[in-house]
Coordinates of C-alpha atoms in Angstrom, one line a residue:
M498 CA 3.0 16.4 50.1
A499 CA 5.2 13.4 49.9
T500 CA 8.6 13.4 51.6
N501 CA 10.8 12.0 49.1
L502 CA 13.4 9.7 50.9
L503 CA 15.5 8.2 47.6
S504 CA 18.0 9.7 45.2
A505 CA 18.7 8.8 41.7
A506 CA 22.1 7.8 42.8
E507 CA 20.8 5.7 45.9
C508 CA 18.1 3.9 43.4
K509 CA 20.8 3.1 41.0
N510 CA 23.3 1.8 43.5
A511 CA 21.0 -0.3 45.8
T512 CA 21.8 -3.7 46.8
S513 CA 19.6 -6.2 48.7
N514 CA 22.5 -6.3 51.3
G515 CA 22.2 -10.0 51.6
A516 CA 18.2 -10.0 51.9
G517 CA 16.1 -12.0 49.8
I518 CA 14.1 -8.6 49.6
R519 CA 14.8 -5.1 50.9
K520 CA 12.4 -2.4 50.9
L521 CA 13.5 1.2 50.4
H522 CA 10.8 3.7 51.2
D523 CA 10.5 6.8 49.2
G524 CA 7.4 8.5 51.1
D525 CA 3.6 8.2 50.9
G526 CA 3.6 4.6 50.2
L527 CA 6.4 4.3 47.4
Y528 CA 8.7 1.7 47.7
L529 CA 11.9 0.2 45.8
W530 CA 11.9 -3.7 46.3
V531 CA 15.5 -4.9 45.5
Y532 CA 15.9 -8.5 45.4
Q533 CA 18.9 -10.8 46.1
D534 CA 19.7 -11.6 42.3
G535 CA 19.8 -7.4 41.6
R536 CA 16.1 -7.2 40.2
K537 CA 14.6 -3.9 41.2
Y538 CA 10.6 -3.1 41.3
W539 CA 8.7 -0.3 42.0
R540 CA 5.6 -1.1 44.5
M541 CA 3.0 1.3 46.4
R542 CA 1.7 0.5 48.9
Y543 CA -1.8 1.5 50.5
W544 CA -4.7 0.9 52.8
Q545 CA -8.6 0.8 51.5
A546 CA -11.2 -0.3 53.6
S547 CA -9.2 -1.0 56.5
K548 CA -7.3 -3.5 54.3
E549 CA -3.6 -3.0 53.7
K550 CA -2.9 -3.5 49.6
S551 CA -0.1 -3.4 46.9
L552 CA 0.5 -2.3 43.5
S553 CA 3.3 -2.5 41.1
L554 CA 4.4 0.4 39.3
G555 CA 6.8 -0.9 36.8
V556 CA 10.4 -2.4 36.7
Y557 CA 13.3 0.0 37.8
P558 CA 15.5 1.6 35.7
K559 CA 12.7 1.2 33.0
V560 CA 10.5 3.0 35.3
S561 CA 12.9 5.6 36.7
L562 CA 12.1 7.1 40.5
S563 CA 10.4 10.6 39.2
D564 CA 8.4 8.1 36.8
A565 CA 7.5 6.1 39.9
R566 CA 6.6 9.2 42.3
K567 CA 4.2 10.5 39.1
K568 CA 2.6 7.4 39.4
R569 CA 2.5 7.0 43.0
D570 CA 0.5 10.8 43.0
E571 CA -1.5 9.8 40.8
L572 CA -2.8 6.5 42.5
R573 CA -2.9 8.9 45.7
Q574 CA -5.4 11.0 43.6
Q575 CA -7.6 8.0 43.4
L576 CA -7.4 7.1 47.0
Q577 CA -8.4 10.6 47.8
A578 CA -11.5 10.2 45.1
D579 CA -12.2 6.8 47.5
L580 CA -11.6 4.6 44.5
D581 CA -9.3 1.3 44.7
P582 CA -6.2 1.7 42.3
S583 CA -6.1 -1.9 42.2
A584 CA -9.6 -1.9 41.1
E585 CA -9.4 0.6 38.5
R586 CA -6.4 -0.8 36.7
K587 CA -7.9 -3.8 36.5
A588 CA -10.8 -1.5 34.8
A589 CA -8.6 -0.3 32.5
N590 CA -7.0 -3.3 31.5
L591 CA -10.2 -5.0 30.8
R592 CA -11.0 -1.9 28.5
K593 CA -8.2 -2.3 26.8
K594 CA -8.6 -6.2 26.6
L595 CA -12.3 -5.1 25.4
A596 CA -10.6 -2.5 23.0
A597 CA -8.2 -5.5 21.1
E598 CA -11.2 -7.8 20.8
N599 CA -13.5 -5.2 18.9
S600 CA -10.7 -3.2 17.2
F601 CA -10.8 -3.1 13.5
E602 CA -8.3 -5.3 12.5
A603 CA -10.1 -8.3 15.1
V604 CA -13.3 -7.5 13.5
A605 CA -12.3 -7.7 10.1
R606 CA -9.9 -10.6 10.6
E607 CA -13.1 -12.7 12.1
W608 CA -15.1 -11.3 9.4
Y609 CA -12.5 -12.4 6.8
G610 CA -12.8 -15.9 8.6
K611 CA -16.2 -16.3 8.4
Q612 CA -16.3 -15.6 4.7
V613 CA -12.6 -17.0 3.2
H614 CA -14.2 -20.2 2.2
T615 CA -16.6 -18.8 -0.1
W616 CA -14.2 -17.3 -2.3
V617 CA -11.5 -18.6 -4.8
S618 CA -8.1 -18.0 -3.3
H619 CA -7.1 -15.2 -5.3
H620 CA -10.0 -13.1 -4.3
A621 CA -9.0 -14.2 -0.4
S622 CA -5.4 -13.1 -1.1
D623 CA -6.9 -9.9 -3.0
V624 CA -9.4 -8.9 0.1
K625 CA -6.6 -9.9 3.2
R626 CA -3.7 -8.1 1.3
R627 CA -5.9 -4.9 0.6
L628 CA -7.1 -4.8 4.6
E629 CA -3.2 -5.3 5.4
S630 CA -1.7 -3.0 3.2
N631 CA -4.2 -0.3 3.2
I632 CA -6.4 0.0 6.7
F633 CA -4.2 -2.0 9.5
P634 CA -1.7 0.0 9.6
T635 CA -3.7 3.1 10.4
L636 CA -6.9 2.1 11.7
G637 CA -6.0 -1.6 12.6
K638 CA -5.9 -1.1 16.7
R639 CA -8.8 1.7 16.9
P640 CA -12.0 0.0 18.3
V641 CA -14.3 -0.1 15.5
G642 CA -17.3 1.2 17.1
E643 CA -15.0 4.5 17.7
I644 CA -13.8 5.2 14.0
E645 CA -15.3 8.1 13.3
A646 CA -15.5 8.8 9.0
P647 CA -13.1 11.7 8.6
E648 CA -10.5 9.0 9.8
L649 CA -11.8 6.3 7.1
L650 CA -11.5 8.7 4.6
Q651 CA -8.0 9.7 5.6
A652 CA -7.2 6.5 5.1
I653 CA -8.6 5.8 2.0
R654 CA -7.7 9.1 0.5
K655 CA -4.0 8.0 0.7
I656 CA -4.5 5.2 -1.3
E657 CA -6.1 7.5 -4.0
A658 CA -2.6 10.1 -3.4
R659 CA -0.5 7.1 -5.4
G660 CA -3.4 7.5 -8.5
A661 CA -5.1 3.9 -7.3
Y662 CA -8.7 5.4 -7.5
D663 CA -10.1 2.2 -8.3
L664 CA -8.6 0.0 -5.4
A665 CA -9.7 3.3 -3.0
H666 CA -13.4 2.3 -4.0
R667 CA -12.5 -1.5 -3.4
V668 CA -11.2 -1.3 -0.4
L669 CA -14.1 1.2 1.1
Q670 CA -16.1 -1.4 0.0
V671 CA -14.5 -3.8 2.0
C672 CA -14.3 -1.8 4.8
G673 CA -18.0 -1.3 4.5
Q674 CA -18.9 -5.2 4.6
V675 CA -16.6 -5.7 8.0
F676 CA -18.6 -2.0 9.6
R677 CA -21.7 -4.4 8.7
Y678 CA -20.2 -7.6 10.5
G679 CA -19.4 -5.2 13.4
I680 CA -23.2 -4.2 13.4
A681 CA -24.4 -7.3 13.2
T682 CA -22.4 -8.8 16.2
G683 CA -22.6 -5.5 18.4
R684 CA -19.5 -4.1 18.0
C685 CA -20.3 -0.9 16.0
S686 CA -23.5 0.6 15.4
R687 CA -22.7 2.5 11.8
N688 CA -21.5 1.3 8.7
L689 CA -18.9 4.4 7.8
S690 CA -18.5 3.8 4.3
T691 CA -21.9 4.9 3.6
D692 CA -20.8 8.2 5.0
L693 CA -18.4 8.5 2.2
R694 CA -20.5 8.5 -0.6
G695 CA -19.8 10.8 -3.2
A696 CA -16.6 12.0 -1.3
L697 CA -13.6 9.7 -2.8
T698 CA -12.4 10.0 -6.5
P699 CA -14.7 9.1 -9.2
H700 CA -13.3 6.4 -11.2
K701 CA -14.4 4.7 -14.7
K702 CA -14.4 0.8 -14.5
Q703 CA -11.7 -0.9 -16.7
H704 CA -13.4 -3.6 -18.9
Q705 CA -11.2 -6.6 -20.0
S706 CA -9.5 -5.6 -23.3
A707 CA -11.5 -7.7 -26.0
V708 CA -11.1 -7.9 -29.9
R709 CA -14.4 -7.0 -32.0
S710 CA -16.0 -9.9 -33.4
E711 CA -14.8 -9.0 -37.0
E712 CA -11.0 -9.0 -35.3
L713 CA -11.6 -12.6 -34.3
P714 CA -10.0 -14.4 -37.1
E715 CA -6.8 -12.5 -37.7
L716 CA -6.5 -13.1 -33.5
L717 CA -7.1 -16.8 -34.1
R718 CA -4.8 -17.3 -36.9
A719 CA -2.2 -15.5 -34.8
I720 CA -2.5 -17.9 -32.2
A721 CA -2.4 -20.7 -34.6
G722 CA 1.2 -19.3 -35.6
Y723 CA 2.4 -18.8 -32.0
D724 CA 4.8 -21.9 -32.0
E725 CA 7.0 -20.1 -34.3
I726 CA 7.7 -17.3 -31.4
G727 CA 6.7 -19.2 -28.3
D728 CA 5.7 -22.9 -26.9
K729 CA 3.0 -25.2 -28.2
Q730 CA 1.5 -25.3 -24.9
T731 CA 0.9 -21.7 -24.6
R732 CA -0.5 -22.4 -27.8
L733 CA -2.7 -25.0 -27.2
A734 CA -3.6 -22.8 -23.9
L735 CA -4.9 -19.9 -26.0
Q736 CA -6.8 -22.4 -28.2
L737 CA -8.4 -24.6 -25.3
L738 CA -9.1 -21.1 -23.7
A739 CA -11.4 -19.6 -26.9
Q740 CA -12.8 -22.8 -27.3
T741 CA -14.2 -23.3 -23.7
F742 CA -14.1 -20.0 -22.7
V743 CA -13.8 -20.2 -18.9
R744 CA -12.1 -18.3 -16.9
T745 CA -8.4 -18.1 -16.9
N746 CA -7.5 -19.2 -13.9
E747 CA -9.8 -22.1 -14.0
L748 CA -7.8 -22.8 -17.4
I749 CA -4.5 -22.8 -15.5
G750 CA -5.4 -24.9 -12.6
A751 CA -7.0 -27.6 -14.3
E752 CA -6.0 -31.2 -13.5
W753 CA -6.2 -34.3 -15.4
V754 CA -8.7 -35.9 -12.9
E755 CA -11.3 -33.3 -14.0
F756 CA -11.6 -34.5 -17.2
D757 CA -13.6 -37.3 -18.3
L758 CA -12.9 -37.5 -22.0
D759 CA -14.6 -40.6 -22.9
N760 CA -17.6 -38.6 -22.5
A761 CA -15.9 -35.3 -23.6
L762 CA -16.4 -33.4 -20.7
W763 CA -14.4 -31.1 -17.9
V764 CA -16.2 -31.3 -14.6
I765 CA -14.3 -28.0 -12.6
P766 CA -14.9 -28.7 -8.7
A767 CA -16.9 -25.9 -6.9
E768 CA -13.6 -25.2 -5.0
R769 CA -11.7 -23.7 -8.2
M770 CA -15.0 -21.6 -9.4
K771 CA -15.6 -17.8 -8.7
M772 CA -19.2 -19.2 -7.8
K773 CA -18.3 -22.0 -5.6
A774 CA -20.7 -24.4 -7.4
E775 CA -19.4 -27.4 -9.8
H776 CA -18.8 -26.1 -13.4
I777 CA -19.7 -28.8 -16.5
V778 CA -17.8 -27.8 -19.8
P779 CA -18.5 -29.7 -22.8
L780 CA -15.7 -30.5 -24.6
S781 CA -16.2 -30.1 -28.8
K782 CA -14.1 -32.7 -31.3
Q783 CA -11.6 -29.9 -31.7
A784 CA -10.8 -30.0 -28.0
L785 CA -10.2 -33.6 -27.5
P786 CA -6.7 -33.7 -29.7
M787 CA -5.6 -30.5 -28.1
L788 CA -6.1 -32.4 -24.8
A789 CA -4.3 -35.4 -26.0
E790 CA -1.1 -33.3 -27.1
L791 CA -1.4 -31.3 -23.9
K792 CA -1.4 -35.0 -22.1
E793 CA 2.0 -35.8 -23.9
I794 CA 3.3 -32.6 -23.2
S795 CA 2.3 -32.5 -19.3
S796 CA 4.6 -35.5 -18.8
G797 CA 2.9 -36.9 -15.9
S798 CA 2.0 -34.0 -13.9
R799 CA -1.3 -33.7 -12.6
F800 CA -1.7 -30.4 -13.8
V801 CA -2.8 -29.9 -17.6
F802 CA -0.4 -26.8 -18.0
P803 CA 2.4 -27.6 -15.9
G804 CA 5.0 -24.7 -15.3
R805 CA 8.4 -25.4 -15.1
N806 CA 8.3 -26.8 -11.2
R807 CA 5.6 -29.8 -12.6
D808 CA 3.9 -29.6 -9.4
K809 CA 2.6 -26.2 -10.2
P810 CA 0.6 -24.6 -12.9
I811 CA 1.5 -22.1 -15.3
S812 CA 1.3 -18.4 -14.1
N813 CA -1.5 -16.1 -14.1
N814 CA 0.9 -13.8 -17.1
T815 CA 1.5 -16.8 -19.2
M816 CA -1.3 -16.3 -21.6
L817 CA -1.7 -12.4 -21.1
F818 CA 2.0 -12.2 -22.4
A819 CA 1.8 -14.1 -25.1
L820 CA -1.0 -12.4 -26.2
Y821 CA 1.2 -9.2 -25.8
R822 CA 3.9 -10.8 -28.1
L823 CA 1.3 -11.4 -30.5
G824 CA 0.8 -7.7 -30.6
Y825 CA -2.4 -7.9 -28.6
K826 CA -1.2 -6.0 -25.6
G827 CA -4.2 -3.7 -24.6
K828 CA -6.6 -4.9 -27.3
M829 CA -7.1 -9.0 -26.2
T830 CA -6.9 -10.5 -22.7
G831 CA -7.7 -14.0 -21.2
H832 CA -11.0 -13.0 -20.1
G833 CA -11.8 -11.3 -23.6
F834 CA -12.7 -14.7 -25.0
R835 CA -15.6 -14.5 -22.7
A836 CA -16.8 -11.8 -23.6
V837 CA -16.3 -12.6 -27.5
A838 CA -18.2 -15.9 -27.2
S839 CA -20.8 -14.2 -25.4
T840 CA -21.8 -11.7 -27.7
I841 CA -21.3 -13.6 -31.1
L842 CA -23.1 -16.8 -29.6
N843 CA -26.0 -13.7 -28.3
E844 CA -26.2 -12.6 -31.9
T845 CA -26.5 -16.1 -33.4
G846 CA -29.5 -16.6 -31.2
F847 CA -28.8 -19.2 -28.7
N848 CA -31.0 -18.9 -25.5
P849 CA -29.4 -16.5 -23.2
D850 CA -30.2 -18.9 -20.4
V851 CA -27.7 -21.6 -21.8
I852 CA -24.9 -18.8 -22.3
E853 CA -25.4 -17.6 -19.1
R854 CA -25.1 -21.0 -17.7
Q855 CA -22.1 -21.8 -19.8
L856 CA -20.4 -18.8 -18.9
A857 CA -21.0 -19.9 -14.9
H858 CA -22.2 -16.7 -14.0
C859 CA -24.1 -15.9 -10.7
E860 CA -27.5 -17.7 -10.2
R861 CA -29.9 -15.1 -9.3
N862 CA -32.0 -18.0 -7.8
E863 CA -28.7 -19.4 -4.8
V864 CA -30.7 -22.3 -3.7
R865 CA -31.6 -23.3 -7.4
G866 CA -28.2 -22.7 -8.3
A867 CA -27.1 -25.4 -5.9
Y868 CA -29.0 -28.2 -7.9
N869 CA -28.4 -27.0 -11.7
R870 CA -24.7 -28.4 -12.5
A871 CA -26.2 -30.0 -15.6
E872 CA -28.6 -27.3 -16.3
Y873 CA -29.1 -27.3 -20.0
L874 CA -26.7 -29.8 -20.4
P875 CA -27.7 -30.7 -24.2
E876 CA -28.4 -27.5 -24.9
R877 CA -24.5 -26.5 -24.1
K878 CA -23.1 -29.5 -25.6
R879 CA -24.8 -28.6 -29.4
M880 CA -23.4 -24.9 -28.6
M881 CA -20.1 -25.5 -27.7
Q882 CA -19.4 -27.8 -30.9
H883 CA -21.2 -25.0 -32.8
W884 CA -18.4 -22.6 -31.3
A885 CA -15.8 -24.5 -32.1
D886 CA -17.0 -25.3 -36.1
Y887 CA -17.5 -21.4 -35.8
L888 CA -14.1 -20.8 -34.5
D889 CA -12.7 -23.3 -37.0
G890 CA -14.1 -21.8 -40.1
L891 CA -12.6 -18.3 -38.6
A892 CA -9.2 -19.6 -38.6
H893 CA -9.2 -21.6 -41.5
G894 CA -10.5 -18.4 -43.5
A895 CA -13.9 -19.4 -44.5
N896 CA -16.9 -17.3 -44.5
V897 CA -19.1 -18.0 -41.4
L898 CA -21.7 -16.3 -40.7
P899 CA -23.7 -16.4 -37.7
L900 CA -27.2 -18.5 -37.8
H901 CA -29.8 -16.1 -36.6
G902 CA -32.9 -17.1 -34.8
K903 CA -33.1 -19.6 -31.9
V904 CA -31.1 -22.4 -32.0
A905 CA -31.0 -24.0 -28.4

């Protein structure tokens, strides 16, 4: 049992008395080192294998006298068990370091760094935000190999509690990819996301709103008159989106260097495509004058659709809100033009492979997909001109009927 020599008042008022370091003994190896500049540190002196050793127990007054005595007693218990407190501390620090390196957050960020170059920027931002907002605050510091299914479920159910059922499923899917990466790199042995199958609230996947084929003429005529309630650039953006049926973010991020107007081609670089493969969009005769108007509107900006800041494009919501103003809220989105085009072109009789290639959907054979940017290009050119002529006819009230049978 230690014979305590110091009092709380003595610790508080202690000075070095002019010495570089003054060592005040509290019994059983515990000392308060008092420096000339007023700093005070707790240290424990002990013997191990006939060698004198010393171990820091913290800074006074952050570590009080009573706290220092508790630490000393714990270390003496290790000595009685023939353990070296210094070695035990190093081992504990190493375990903490390994736990930090193998925490869910560390593994997730490592996995993210491996994947991010394969994603478009908005998807990369979504994945990062989902982890940082929903998972890291509760599970981020936990070693990935020690997390249990109920812990993960509790984190996911916090998302469900907000009514965000679709997001909950998406976050769980991302966590599953992190666990799979953890397994591959030897940091964990189980993918907990598979243990939670059936534990989440079912959700109905929401498809992007799109008008039916028979509603398309009225929509096209509404867009043609958008200048009366909005601006010409947005009207042209909607018309060009209908003509090309690219993804909305692919259109608004378009730069003039991507266009070969002499050959009526728009080449979207791989880094802007969802599937990270360069994509060719044949331009119809109707699209070229639209681009000429947009060139004048863009006033020297590198973007085809510059925003108020000419160094940035218009926002993702510009066309969506324009559709709202036209009375199509909940009825049509920018992505809806892709669905409408796919439906009508398939009904028309175009080769499904040609349609899918122009929609830039994922190649089943990824090796083959790396070399097919111009695949079916003559057929695609013919199809895109047919589509533009078809839209023209609808917009002007002609009784245009789809052609049945194979046309490409």
